[in-house]
Amino acid sequence: YSQHRKPQGTTLESYVELLGRLCGDQSLTSRKAAAQALSEWVMLEHQKNDENEEGDKNKNQSSLEITWSTCVVPMVLDSEPGCVQLTLDLFHKVVISPLIGGEGSESNGAWRILSCLSECTEQQGSNKTEYEAMRTIARQWVERHDNETCIALWECLRKRAFFVLTDNDIRIRQEYDVAAVWCLFQAFTDQPKEICAWKSWIQDTGFGFVIESIYKLLDETTKSTIDKASATHYALRSCLQVAKRIAIPPDEAANLVERLRDVIGRFEIGTEVMAAAVAVLQKHASFSEQSDVHNHSLDVIRNDLFEKCETKISQMMESLGQGPLLDEKDIIERERNLVRAIYLCGELAMLGFSASSNRNNEFLLSDRHPRLFRYLQALLSKTLPGGHSGSSSPMKRATPGSIRAHAFVTWGKLCLRSESLAQESLNLFARELHGAQEKEDEKICVAVKSNALLVLGDLCFHYTHLVDRYLPVMAACLQTGLISVNDEHGFLETTASQESAIVRQHAVLMLSSLLLQDYIKWRGLLFHRFLVATSDPDEVVTSLAEQTLAGPMLKKDPKLFLNRFVESILVLNHCTAHPMYQKAAAADDYSNFWKENEMNSIILPIGGNDESTSTARRYQIYKFMLQQMSDEEKLVVTARLCKDILGAAVQSKEGGPLGRVCRRQGGGESEEETAARHVLCDTFFLLTSTWLRVGRRWAENTDDDIEIGTTDQNKAEQVVAAKGRLLSRISSKHLVEILLPILCRLKEILQQSCSPLLKECMAFWAQIYHRYKSEVQEFLANDPTLLQEVEYDAQKCQKQKQRPQDVVDEDQNSLSVE
């Protein structure tokens, strides 16, 4: 297809996207075949004469390289050894061999791929999968090759680094020249010392070019007028990461620390580089103390930078408070400097912190720099403090969203260093999550809310006993931005819900991590919020929720869906009066305030003008749960539906909503009875659906069963087939002994009360008769009237199924005659 052979109307990008998806397929053979196909395609493109090398890149080539970087490279983290081995071989062919081989289009293609990997690892919100894959590839590649090959690659990287440095202006170079070389440097140096057998040779050759590269990249970064991160920023960050992991002579370390201290203190580098620069300061400050040039301890450097942050924040807050007196360009510049100062405060506060560190090793900014502490606290509010001093009634200016978002992150880092501050600030984070989003700036509020959620998640890891009571407000973020109003999708999807999808994604990932590590438990209605997330309007949220529940969660608790299936029917239909729902909601140990909001925050629209859409969403959730169950578990679910739902409707009289809705004779329904009616309708549907059938394979859109096991089977397949037939007989016996008596009594109750549910009940009878005709005839032998009604309804349902096809045939015939 890359050589202009493609079907009409199909783009090459669609094939690239398809192969990329297949790299994550469940089938090992599919994953390996897709990776092999993508790699061969990439190498074929690289072998061609790159006519656009000095101009625009070929669009298909760019798409291929990005897909290969994001889909094939992470396969080295696969659990299957075959995938790991294949990925290593492909990476060597596509990237390493062209680099060692020299210049040419293939070599340029390899550098572009490394540039793609660099951008992937630096993207905001990245889960670092690509970088972890790069580290794994580097480690295993070194273990598999001799020192001569490793040295050849290292020399190639050094030559490329010097080549970039000797250029008069880095910015006129192609982007991959700058970032790619340091991406691979970082992966190879970020390894345990004992793994790199050739590291001693590298150490002997010296790392002087690393220091020289840092100075050069710092000059280019500080002169750059680009507001957002560029390839130069990515290269500088990777270069600093390399410098953090190598030994530098004391004098050179002192000069580097002093240069970084000056650049950071003047806030000339962005937040995407500042964290790496602070890490280099922490690593090499101790070595600089041995130098006679600049002798400063890390504590002295940190206090000096805190003072500069305090001065900068004070100046920016005062100038931004003037509001209309500044033009837009000045406001943007001041906001950027303020964001950098806030971010730097958080990085400095985290120096010396580790997740396993002693709780007594606290860092109290309020004691060391009280004014700076108050400034940061003021930036958490929605309005900037004060205005120009000459005004009697200063105008309050709204705090820009980027400033508030960074202020929440920095405040969270301060909380990690002080348990007392964390305890005082928990209500602040919870209030931000629970508060309604402001309509005039929805996107900004989403950023603040997302950061507040992530901070609460980190605090839950460190101070579980403090944050546990705030679990409901954290779990409510699984449905941030969704409003319980019916439209064609079942939700009211506004710009807010689309922008807030990132909050829901973070909520799924964070709560899943807490649950898997036993920091929190499945209490209250948390499980049902996760279920609703599987039908989220955003595809990423839906995929994350499904993969989490059906993957690690189900592996950790194999009875996860079985034990909560009936409860889920009640919760998703908001049947709050049922004892099972009330028991689930009462399982929390929170105050009444949190309980009330927890119940109301589970959004799955029912009723209204578009009842069919909400019903389809519930059925989608039921199907997802049943697909994860074995045949034995489906039998248990069937028994519980008969006992807990239909049996409760038959036995209860005035005490339960299920019994009341069955016995209601005319008049309007209450909300509780409407919810109970939906529960019964869902139960009727599930008991007749193909999703609950056992012992047989079933087609998606048919009522016909396909027997398992015919001929040409091995012993394992024969055992499975025999087990399926046994379970099918057990299911039939269960139907006769348990379900049919309940249905007879339920039909009698509904007929006496003239309930509208009688229609669903008789439709259920008709489907039962269609599937188990002999069993139903035998059971109703003593009740010929009911048997005649069931037979009549079954024939009527069969005719209704055939009628749409007859109408279509008639329309086609009439059109042909015309």
PDB file of C-alpha atoms in Angstrom, residues 316-565:
ATOM      1  CA  MET A 316       3.744  40.088  40.051  1.00  0.00           C
ATOM      2  CA  MET A 317       0.759  40.043  42.404  1.00  0.00           C
ATOM      3  CA  GLU A 318       0.943  43.790  42.865  1.00  0.00           C
ATOM      4  CA  SER A 319       1.213  44.460  39.129  1.00  0.00           C
ATOM      5  CA  LEU A 320      -1.491  41.971  38.156  1.00  0.00           C
ATOM      6  CA  GLY A 321      -3.807  43.510  40.747  1.00  0.00           C
ATOM      7  CA  GLN A 322      -3.785  46.701  38.709  1.00  0.00           C
ATOM      8  CA  GLY A 323      -5.846  44.917  36.043  1.00  0.00           C
ATOM      9  CA  PRO A 324      -7.005  47.435  33.394  1.00  0.00           C
ATOM     10  CA  LEU A 325      -3.815  49.520  33.722  1.00  0.00           C
ATOM     11  CA  LEU A 326      -1.802  46.804  31.940  1.00  0.00           C
ATOM     12  CA  ASP A 327      -1.970  45.796  28.315  1.00  0.00           C
ATOM     13  CA  GLU A 328      -2.519  42.181  27.313  1.00  0.00           C
ATOM     14  CA  LYS A 329       1.145  41.503  26.484  1.00  0.00           C
ATOM     15  CA  ASP A 330       2.322  42.709  29.915  1.00  0.00           C
ATOM     16  CA  ILE A 331      -0.343  40.608  31.647  1.00  0.00           C
ATOM     17  CA  ILE A 332       0.757  37.449  29.791  1.00  0.00           C
ATOM     18  CA  GLU A 333       4.417  38.074  30.655  1.00  0.00           C
ATOM     19  CA  ARG A 334       3.670  38.648  34.345  1.00  0.00           C
ATOM     20  CA  GLU A 335       1.432  35.606  34.554  1.00  0.00           C
ATOM     21  CA  ARG A 336       4.181  33.466  33.031  1.00  0.00           C
ATOM     22  CA  ASN A 337       6.769  34.718  35.526  1.00  0.00           C
ATOM     23  CA  LEU A 338       4.349  34.213  38.402  1.00  0.00           C
ATOM     24  CA  VAL A 339       3.639  30.643  37.299  1.00  0.00           C
ATOM     25  CA  ARG A 340       7.370  29.910  37.165  1.00  0.00           C
ATOM     26  CA  ALA A 341       7.906  31.327  40.652  1.00  0.00           C
ATOM     27  CA  ILE A 342       5.020  29.284  42.077  1.00  0.00           C
ATOM     28  CA  TYR A 343       6.249  26.131  40.401  1.00  0.00           C
ATOM     29  CA  LEU A 344       9.793  26.689  41.684  1.00  0.00           C
ATOM     30  CA  CYS A 345       8.510  26.986  45.257  1.00  0.00           C
ATOM     31  CA  GLY A 346       6.983  23.526  44.980  1.00  0.00           C
ATOM     32  CA  GLU A 347      10.151  21.988  43.532  1.00  0.00           C
ATOM     33  CA  LEU A 348      12.322  23.528  46.243  1.00  0.00           C
ATOM     34  CA  ALA A 349       9.950  22.322  48.953  1.00  0.00           C
ATOM     35  CA  MET A 350      10.263  18.722  47.703  1.00  0.00           C
ATOM     36  CA  LEU A 351      14.064  18.652  48.010  1.00  0.00           C
ATOM     37  CA  GLY A 352      14.984  15.857  50.383  1.00  0.00           C
ATOM     38  CA  PHE A 353      11.535  14.245  50.247  1.00  0.00           C
ATOM     39  CA  SER A 354      10.867  10.600  49.457  1.00  0.00           C
ATOM     40  CA  ALA A 355       7.737   8.495  49.825  1.00  0.00           C
ATOM     41  CA  SER A 356       9.493   6.300  52.395  1.00  0.00           C
ATOM     42  CA  SER A 357      11.066   9.189  54.307  1.00  0.00           C
ATOM     43  CA  ASN A 358      10.543   9.700  58.012  1.00  0.00           C
ATOM     44  CA  ARG A 359       7.444  11.714  58.896  1.00  0.00           C
ATOM     45  CA  ASN A 360       9.526  13.701  61.385  1.00  0.00           C
ATOM     46  CA  ASN A 361      11.586  15.162  58.511  1.00  0.00           C
ATOM     47  CA  GLU A 362       9.108  17.977  57.921  1.00  0.00           C
ATOM     48  CA  PHE A 363       9.719  21.159  55.975  1.00  0.00           C
ATOM     49  CA  LEU A 364       7.612  24.073  57.247  1.00  0.00           C
ATOM     50  CA  LEU A 365       7.655  26.955  54.809  1.00  0.00           C
ATOM     51  CA  SER A 366       5.479  28.968  57.173  1.00  0.00           C
ATOM     52  CA  ASP A 367       8.314  29.044  59.736  1.00  0.00           C
ATOM     53  CA  ARG A 368      11.182  29.766  57.328  1.00  0.00           C
ATOM     54  CA  HIS A 369       9.495  32.152  54.889  1.00  0.00           C
ATOM     55  CA  PRO A 370       6.155  33.275  56.380  1.00  0.00           C
ATOM     56  CA  ARG A 371       5.507  36.020  53.796  1.00  0.00           C
ATOM     57  CA  LEU A 372       6.014  33.625  50.898  1.00  0.00           C
ATOM     58  CA  PHE A 373       3.713  31.146  52.613  1.00  0.00           C
ATOM     59  CA  ARG A 374       0.958  33.765  52.837  1.00  0.00           C
ATOM     60  CA  TYR A 375       1.434  34.753  49.200  1.00  0.00           C
ATOM     61  CA  LEU A 376       0.974  31.173  48.047  1.00  0.00           C
ATOM     62  CA  GLN A 377      -2.082  30.811  50.263  1.00  0.00           C
ATOM     63  CA  ALA A 378      -3.613  33.968  48.761  1.00  0.00           C
ATOM     64  CA  LEU A 379      -3.145  32.646  45.221  1.00  0.00           C
ATOM     65  CA  LEU A 380      -5.434  29.708  45.994  1.00  0.00           C
ATOM     66  CA  SER A 381      -8.434  32.025  46.091  1.00  0.00           C
ATOM     67  CA  LYS A 382     -10.484  32.926  43.041  1.00  0.00           C
ATOM     68  CA  THR A 383      -9.541  36.623  43.186  1.00  0.00           C
ATOM     69  CA  LEU A 384      -6.165  38.310  43.446  1.00  0.00           C
ATOM     70  CA  PRO A 385      -5.716  40.240  46.704  1.00  0.00           C
ATOM     71  CA  GLY A 386      -5.924  44.045  46.582  1.00  0.00           C
ATOM     72  CA  GLY A 387      -5.518  46.485  43.725  1.00  0.00           C
ATOM     73  CA  HIS A 388      -3.460  49.651  43.292  1.00  0.00           C
ATOM     74  CA  SER A 389      -2.724  51.186  46.647  1.00  0.00           C
ATOM     75  CA  GLY A 390      -4.129  54.627  45.773  1.00  0.00           C
ATOM     76  CA  SER A 391      -7.668  53.345  45.331  1.00  0.00           C
ATOM     77  CA  SER A 392     -10.145  53.579  48.193  1.00  0.00           C
ATOM     78  CA  SER A 393     -12.079  50.568  46.934  1.00  0.00           C
ATOM     79  CA  PRO A 394      -9.611  48.392  45.031  1.00  0.00           C
ATOM     80  CA  MET A 395     -11.019  46.339  42.190  1.00  0.00           C
ATOM     81  CA  LYS A 396     -10.747  42.606  42.634  1.00  0.00           C
ATOM     82  CA  ARG A 397      -9.315  40.788  39.624  1.00  0.00           C
ATOM     83  CA  ALA A 398     -10.011  37.111  39.083  1.00  0.00           C
ATOM     84  CA  THR A 399      -6.991  34.897  39.641  1.00  0.00           C
ATOM     85  CA  PRO A 400      -5.956  33.418  36.262  1.00  0.00           C
ATOM     86  CA  GLY A 401      -6.688  29.728  36.032  1.00  0.00           C
ATOM     87  CA  SER A 402      -3.099  28.723  35.221  1.00  0.00           C
ATOM     88  CA  ILE A 403      -1.895  30.506  38.363  1.00  0.00           C
ATOM     89  CA  ARG A 404      -4.500  28.837  40.572  1.00  0.00           C
ATOM     90  CA  ALA A 405      -3.787  25.428  39.031  1.00  0.00           C
ATOM     91  CA  HIS A 406      -0.052  25.712  39.765  1.00  0.00           C
ATOM     92  CA  ALA A 407      -0.766  27.146  43.223  1.00  0.00           C
ATOM     93  CA  PHE A 408      -2.805  24.051  44.132  1.00  0.00           C
ATOM     94  CA  VAL A 409       0.020  21.756  43.017  1.00  0.00           C
ATOM     95  CA  THR A 410       2.605  23.719  45.008  1.00  0.00           C
ATOM     96  CA  TRP A 411       0.328  23.772  48.055  1.00  0.00           C
ATOM     97  CA  GLY A 412      -0.059  20.011  47.748  1.00  0.00           C
ATOM     98  CA  LYS A 413       3.721  19.607  47.778  1.00  0.00           C
ATOM     99  CA  LEU A 414       3.896  21.704  50.942  1.00  0.00           C
ATOM    100  CA  CYS A 415       1.243  19.428  52.463  1.00  0.00           C
ATOM    101  CA  LEU A 416       3.360  16.380  51.665  1.00  0.00           C
ATOM    102  CA  ARG A 417       6.152  17.915  53.741  1.00  0.00           C
ATOM    103  CA  SER A 418       3.907  18.787  56.718  1.00  0.00           C
ATOM    104  CA  GLU A 419       1.145  16.587  58.128  1.00  0.00           C
ATOM    105  CA  SER A 420      -0.320  19.444  60.151  1.00  0.00           C
ATOM    106  CA  LEU A 421      -0.650  21.611  57.040  1.00  0.00           C
ATOM    107  CA  ALA A 422      -2.190  18.683  55.148  1.00  0.00           C
ATOM    108  CA  GLN A 423      -4.803  18.237  57.860  1.00  0.00           C
ATOM    109  CA  GLU A 424      -5.704  21.937  57.711  1.00  0.00           C
ATOM    110  CA  SER A 425      -5.882  21.980  53.903  1.00  0.00           C
ATOM    111  CA  LEU A 426      -8.007  18.922  53.176  1.00  0.00           C
ATOM    112  CA  ASN A 427     -11.265  20.886  53.289  1.00  0.00           C
ATOM    113  CA  LEU A 428      -9.776  23.352  50.821  1.00  0.00           C
ATOM    114  CA  PHE A 429      -9.098  20.647  48.216  1.00  0.00           C
ATOM    115  CA  ALA A 430     -12.441  18.931  48.851  1.00  0.00           C
ATOM    116  CA  ARG A 431     -14.340  22.201  48.492  1.00  0.00           C
ATOM    117  CA  GLU A 432     -12.661  22.847  45.148  1.00  0.00           C
ATOM    118  CA  LEU A 433     -13.694  19.402  43.905  1.00  0.00           C
ATOM    119  CA  HIS A 434     -17.225  19.664  45.208  1.00  0.00           C
ATOM    120  CA  GLY A 435     -17.869  23.221  44.038  1.00  0.00           C
ATOM    121  CA  ALA A 436     -19.690  23.901  40.789  1.00  0.00           C
ATOM    122  CA  GLN A 437     -17.675  24.963  37.781  1.00  0.00           C
ATOM    123  CA  GLU A 438     -17.968  28.588  36.739  1.00  0.00           C
ATOM    124  CA  LYS A 439     -19.609  29.029  33.374  1.00  0.00           C
ATOM    125  CA  GLU A 440     -17.456  31.930  32.263  1.00  0.00           C
ATOM    126  CA  ASP A 441     -14.192  29.997  32.399  1.00  0.00           C
ATOM    127  CA  GLU A 442     -14.964  26.287  32.271  1.00  0.00           C
ATOM    128  CA  LYS A 443     -11.618  25.139  30.901  1.00  0.00           C
ATOM    129  CA  ILE A 444      -9.652  26.874  33.633  1.00  0.00           C
ATOM    130  CA  CYS A 445     -11.861  25.461  36.374  1.00  0.00           C
ATOM    131  CA  VAL A 446     -11.255  21.983  34.961  1.00  0.00           C
ATOM    132  CA  ALA A 447      -7.483  22.465  35.267  1.00  0.00           C
ATOM    133  CA  VAL A 448      -7.795  23.557  38.876  1.00  0.00           C
ATOM    134  CA  LYS A 449     -10.162  20.724  39.706  1.00  0.00           C
ATOM    135  CA  SER A 450      -7.896  18.158  38.066  1.00  0.00           C
ATOM    136  CA  ASN A 451      -4.884  19.335  40.064  1.00  0.00           C
ATOM    137  CA  ALA A 452      -6.875  19.368  43.307  1.00  0.00           C
ATOM    138  CA  LEU A 453      -7.938  15.773  42.637  1.00  0.00           C
ATOM    139  CA  LEU A 454      -4.372  14.624  41.948  1.00  0.00           C
ATOM    140  CA  VAL A 455      -3.143  16.330  45.121  1.00  0.00           C
ATOM    141  CA  LEU A 456      -5.810  14.585  47.209  1.00  0.00           C
ATOM    142  CA  GLY A 457      -4.750  11.299  45.633  1.00  0.00           C
ATOM    143  CA  ASP A 458      -1.113  11.857  46.603  1.00  0.00           C
ATOM    144  CA  LEU A 459      -2.134  12.836  50.120  1.00  0.00           C
ATOM    145  CA  CYS A 460      -4.199   9.658  50.357  1.00  0.00           C
ATOM    146  CA  PHE A 461      -1.052   7.617  49.702  1.00  0.00           C
ATOM    147  CA  HIS A 462       0.887   9.521  52.376  1.00  0.00           C
ATOM    148  CA  TYR A 463      -1.837  10.286  54.972  1.00  0.00           C
ATOM    149  CA  THR A 464      -4.489   7.624  54.432  1.00  0.00           C
ATOM    150  CA  HIS A 465      -6.049   8.120  57.866  1.00  0.00           C
ATOM    151  CA  LEU A 466      -6.717  11.791  57.051  1.00  0.00           C
ATOM    152  CA  VAL A 467      -8.002  11.596  53.477  1.00  0.00           C
ATOM    153  CA  ASP A 468     -10.198   8.488  53.707  1.00  0.00           C
ATOM    154  CA  ARG A 469     -13.294  10.423  54.744  1.00  0.00           C
ATOM    155  CA  TYR A 470     -13.053  12.513  51.565  1.00  0.00           C
ATOM    156  CA  LEU A 471     -13.410   9.479  49.301  1.00  0.00           C
ATOM    157  CA  PRO A 472     -17.001  10.316  48.179  1.00  0.00           C
ATOM    158  CA  VAL A 473     -16.055  13.747  46.868  1.00  0.00           C
ATOM    159  CA  MET A 474     -13.057  12.228  45.063  1.00  0.00           C
ATOM    160  CA  ALA A 475     -15.218   9.469  43.601  1.00  0.00           C
ATOM    161  CA  ALA A 476     -17.788  12.014  42.399  1.00  0.00           C
ATOM    162  CA  CYS A 477     -15.098  13.256  39.992  1.00  0.00           C
ATOM    163  CA  LEU A 478     -15.761  10.120  37.936  1.00  0.00           C
ATOM    164  CA  GLN A 479     -18.721  12.055  36.531  1.00  0.00           C
ATOM    165  CA  THR A 480     -17.463  15.614  36.553  1.00  0.00           C
ATOM    166  CA  GLY A 481     -19.109  17.746  33.883  1.00  0.00           C
ATOM    167  CA  LEU A 482     -21.998  15.361  33.193  1.00  0.00           C
ATOM    168  CA  ILE A 483     -25.519  16.591  33.797  1.00  0.00           C
ATOM    169  CA  SER A 484     -28.459  14.252  34.297  1.00  0.00           C
ATOM    170  CA  VAL A 485     -30.485  15.541  31.355  1.00  0.00           C
ATOM    171  CA  ASN A 486     -31.565  13.296  28.503  1.00  0.00           C
ATOM    172  CA  ASP A 487     -30.527  14.023  24.949  1.00  0.00           C
ATOM    173  CA  GLU A 488     -29.625  11.785  22.053  1.00  0.00           C
ATOM    174  CA  HIS A 489     -26.665  10.414  24.029  1.00  0.00           C
ATOM    175  CA  GLY A 490     -28.338  10.126  27.426  1.00  0.00           C
ATOM    176  CA  PHE A 491     -26.194  12.927  28.905  1.00  0.00           C
ATOM    177  CA  LEU A 492     -26.206  16.665  28.364  1.00  0.00           C
ATOM    178  CA  GLU A 493     -22.814  16.971  26.672  1.00  0.00           C
ATOM    179  CA  THR A 494     -21.651  20.576  26.849  1.00  0.00           C
ATOM    180  CA  THR A 495     -18.245  22.143  26.396  1.00  0.00           C
ATOM    181  CA  ALA A 496     -17.781  21.651  30.133  1.00  0.00           C
ATOM    182  CA  SER A 497     -18.281  17.890  29.899  1.00  0.00           C
ATOM    183  CA  GLN A 498     -15.869  17.634  26.975  1.00  0.00           C
ATOM    184  CA  GLU A 499     -13.172  19.675  28.710  1.00  0.00           C
ATOM    185  CA  SER A 500     -13.717  17.896  32.034  1.00  0.00           C
ATOM    186  CA  ALA A 501     -13.023  14.485  30.474  1.00  0.00           C
ATOM    187  CA  ILE A 502      -9.432  14.830  31.697  1.00  0.00           C
ATOM    188  CA  VAL A 503     -10.748  15.047  35.281  1.00  0.00           C
ATOM    189  CA  ARG A 504     -12.725  11.844  34.815  1.00  0.00           C
ATOM    190  CA  GLN A 505      -9.685  10.119  33.299  1.00  0.00           C
ATOM    191  CA  HIS A 506      -7.538  11.136  36.266  1.00  0.00           C
ATOM    192  CA  ALA A 507     -10.259   9.982  38.661  1.00  0.00           C
ATOM    193  CA  VAL A 508     -10.370   6.499  37.096  1.00  0.00           C
ATOM    194  CA  LEU A 509      -6.588   6.099  37.189  1.00  0.00           C
ATOM    195  CA  MET A 510      -6.099   7.544  40.667  1.00  0.00           C
ATOM    196  CA  LEU A 511      -8.923   5.651  42.382  1.00  0.00           C
ATOM    197  CA  SER A 512      -7.891   2.429  40.636  1.00  0.00           C
ATOM    198  CA  SER A 513      -4.357   2.805  41.959  1.00  0.00           C
ATOM    199  CA  LEU A 514      -5.644   3.436  45.488  1.00  0.00           C
ATOM    200  CA  LEU A 515      -7.960   0.416  45.319  1.00  0.00           C
ATOM    201  CA  LEU A 516      -5.340  -1.958  43.930  1.00  0.00           C
ATOM    202  CA  GLN A 517      -2.888  -1.005  46.677  1.00  0.00           C
ATOM    203  CA  ASP A 518      -5.582  -1.312  49.390  1.00  0.00           C
ATOM    204  CA  TYR A 519      -5.436   2.331  50.435  1.00  0.00           C
ATOM    205  CA  ILE A 520      -9.212   2.443  50.003  1.00  0.00           C
ATOM    206  CA  LYS A 521     -11.913  -0.236  49.780  1.00  0.00           C
ATOM    207  CA  TRP A 522     -15.029  -0.856  47.710  1.00  0.00           C
ATOM    208  CA  ARG A 523     -17.373   0.884  50.133  1.00  0.00           C
ATOM    209  CA  GLY A 524     -20.716   2.506  49.581  1.00  0.00           C
ATOM    210  CA  LEU A 525     -21.531   3.251  45.963  1.00  0.00           C
ATOM    211  CA  LEU A 526     -17.957   3.597  44.690  1.00  0.00           C
ATOM    212  CA  PHE A 527     -18.198   0.430  42.587  1.00  0.00           C
ATOM    213  CA  HIS A 528     -21.323   1.676  40.827  1.00  0.00           C
ATOM    214  CA  ARG A 529     -19.649   4.951  39.907  1.00  0.00           C
ATOM    215  CA  PHE A 530     -16.977   2.922  38.167  1.00  0.00           C
ATOM    216  CA  LEU A 531     -19.702   1.023  36.321  1.00  0.00           C
ATOM    217  CA  VAL A 532     -21.284   4.239  35.105  1.00  0.00           C
ATOM    218  CA  ALA A 533     -17.843   5.334  33.860  1.00  0.00           C
ATOM    219  CA  THR A 534     -17.924   2.382  31.426  1.00  0.00           C
ATOM    220  CA  SER A 535     -20.690   4.218  29.523  1.00  0.00           C
ATOM    221  CA  ASP A 536     -19.025   7.639  29.642  1.00  0.00           C
ATOM    222  CA  PRO A 537     -19.472   9.899  26.570  1.00  0.00           C
ATOM    223  CA  ASP A 538     -15.675  10.141  26.298  1.00  0.00           C
ATOM    224  CA  GLU A 539     -14.147   7.050  24.674  1.00  0.00           C
ATOM    225  CA  VAL A 540     -10.907   7.311  26.673  1.00  0.00           C
ATOM    226  CA  VAL A 541     -12.770   7.310  29.996  1.00  0.00           C
ATOM    227  CA  THR A 542     -14.890   4.356  28.873  1.00  0.00           C
ATOM    228  CA  SER A 543     -11.826   2.381  27.782  1.00  0.00           C
ATOM    229  CA  LEU A 544      -9.926   3.117  31.002  1.00  0.00           C
ATOM    230  CA  ALA A 545     -12.868   2.099  33.186  1.00  0.00           C
ATOM    231  CA  GLU A 546     -13.483  -1.139  31.278  1.00  0.00           C
ATOM    232  CA  GLN A 547      -9.837  -2.161  31.218  1.00  0.00           C
ATOM    233  CA  THR A 548      -9.420  -1.388  34.907  1.00  0.00           C
ATOM    234  CA  LEU A 549     -12.510  -3.265  36.084  1.00  0.00           C
ATOM    235  CA  ALA A 550     -12.112  -6.260  33.761  1.00  0.00           C
ATOM    236  CA  GLY A 551      -8.340  -6.414  34.254  1.00  0.00           C
ATOM    237  CA  PRO A 552      -6.506  -5.847  37.544  1.00  0.00           C
ATOM    238  CA  MET A 553      -9.661  -5.260  39.610  1.00  0.00           C
ATOM    239  CA  LEU A 554     -11.272  -8.538  38.547  1.00  0.00           C
ATOM    240  CA  LYS A 555      -7.988 -10.380  39.006  1.00  0.00           C
ATOM    241  CA  LYS A 556      -7.722  -9.024  42.538  1.00  0.00           C
ATOM    242  CA  ASP A 557     -11.360  -9.899  43.361  1.00  0.00           C
ATOM    243  CA  PRO A 558     -12.767 -12.632  41.040  1.00  0.00           C
ATOM    244  CA  LYS A 559     -16.257 -12.223  42.575  1.00  0.00           C
ATOM    245  CA  LEU A 560     -16.299  -8.471  41.954  1.00  0.00           C
ATOM    246  CA  PHE A 561     -19.201  -8.476  39.467  1.00  0.00           C
ATOM    247  CA  LEU A 562     -21.022 -11.509  40.846  1.00  0.00           C
ATOM    248  CA  ASN A 563     -21.460 -10.120  44.362  1.00  0.00           C
ATOM    249  CA  ARG A 564     -22.711  -6.729  43.167  1.00  0.00           C
ATOM    250  CA  PHE A 565     -24.799  -7.507  40.105  1.00  0.00           C
TER     251      PHE A 565
END
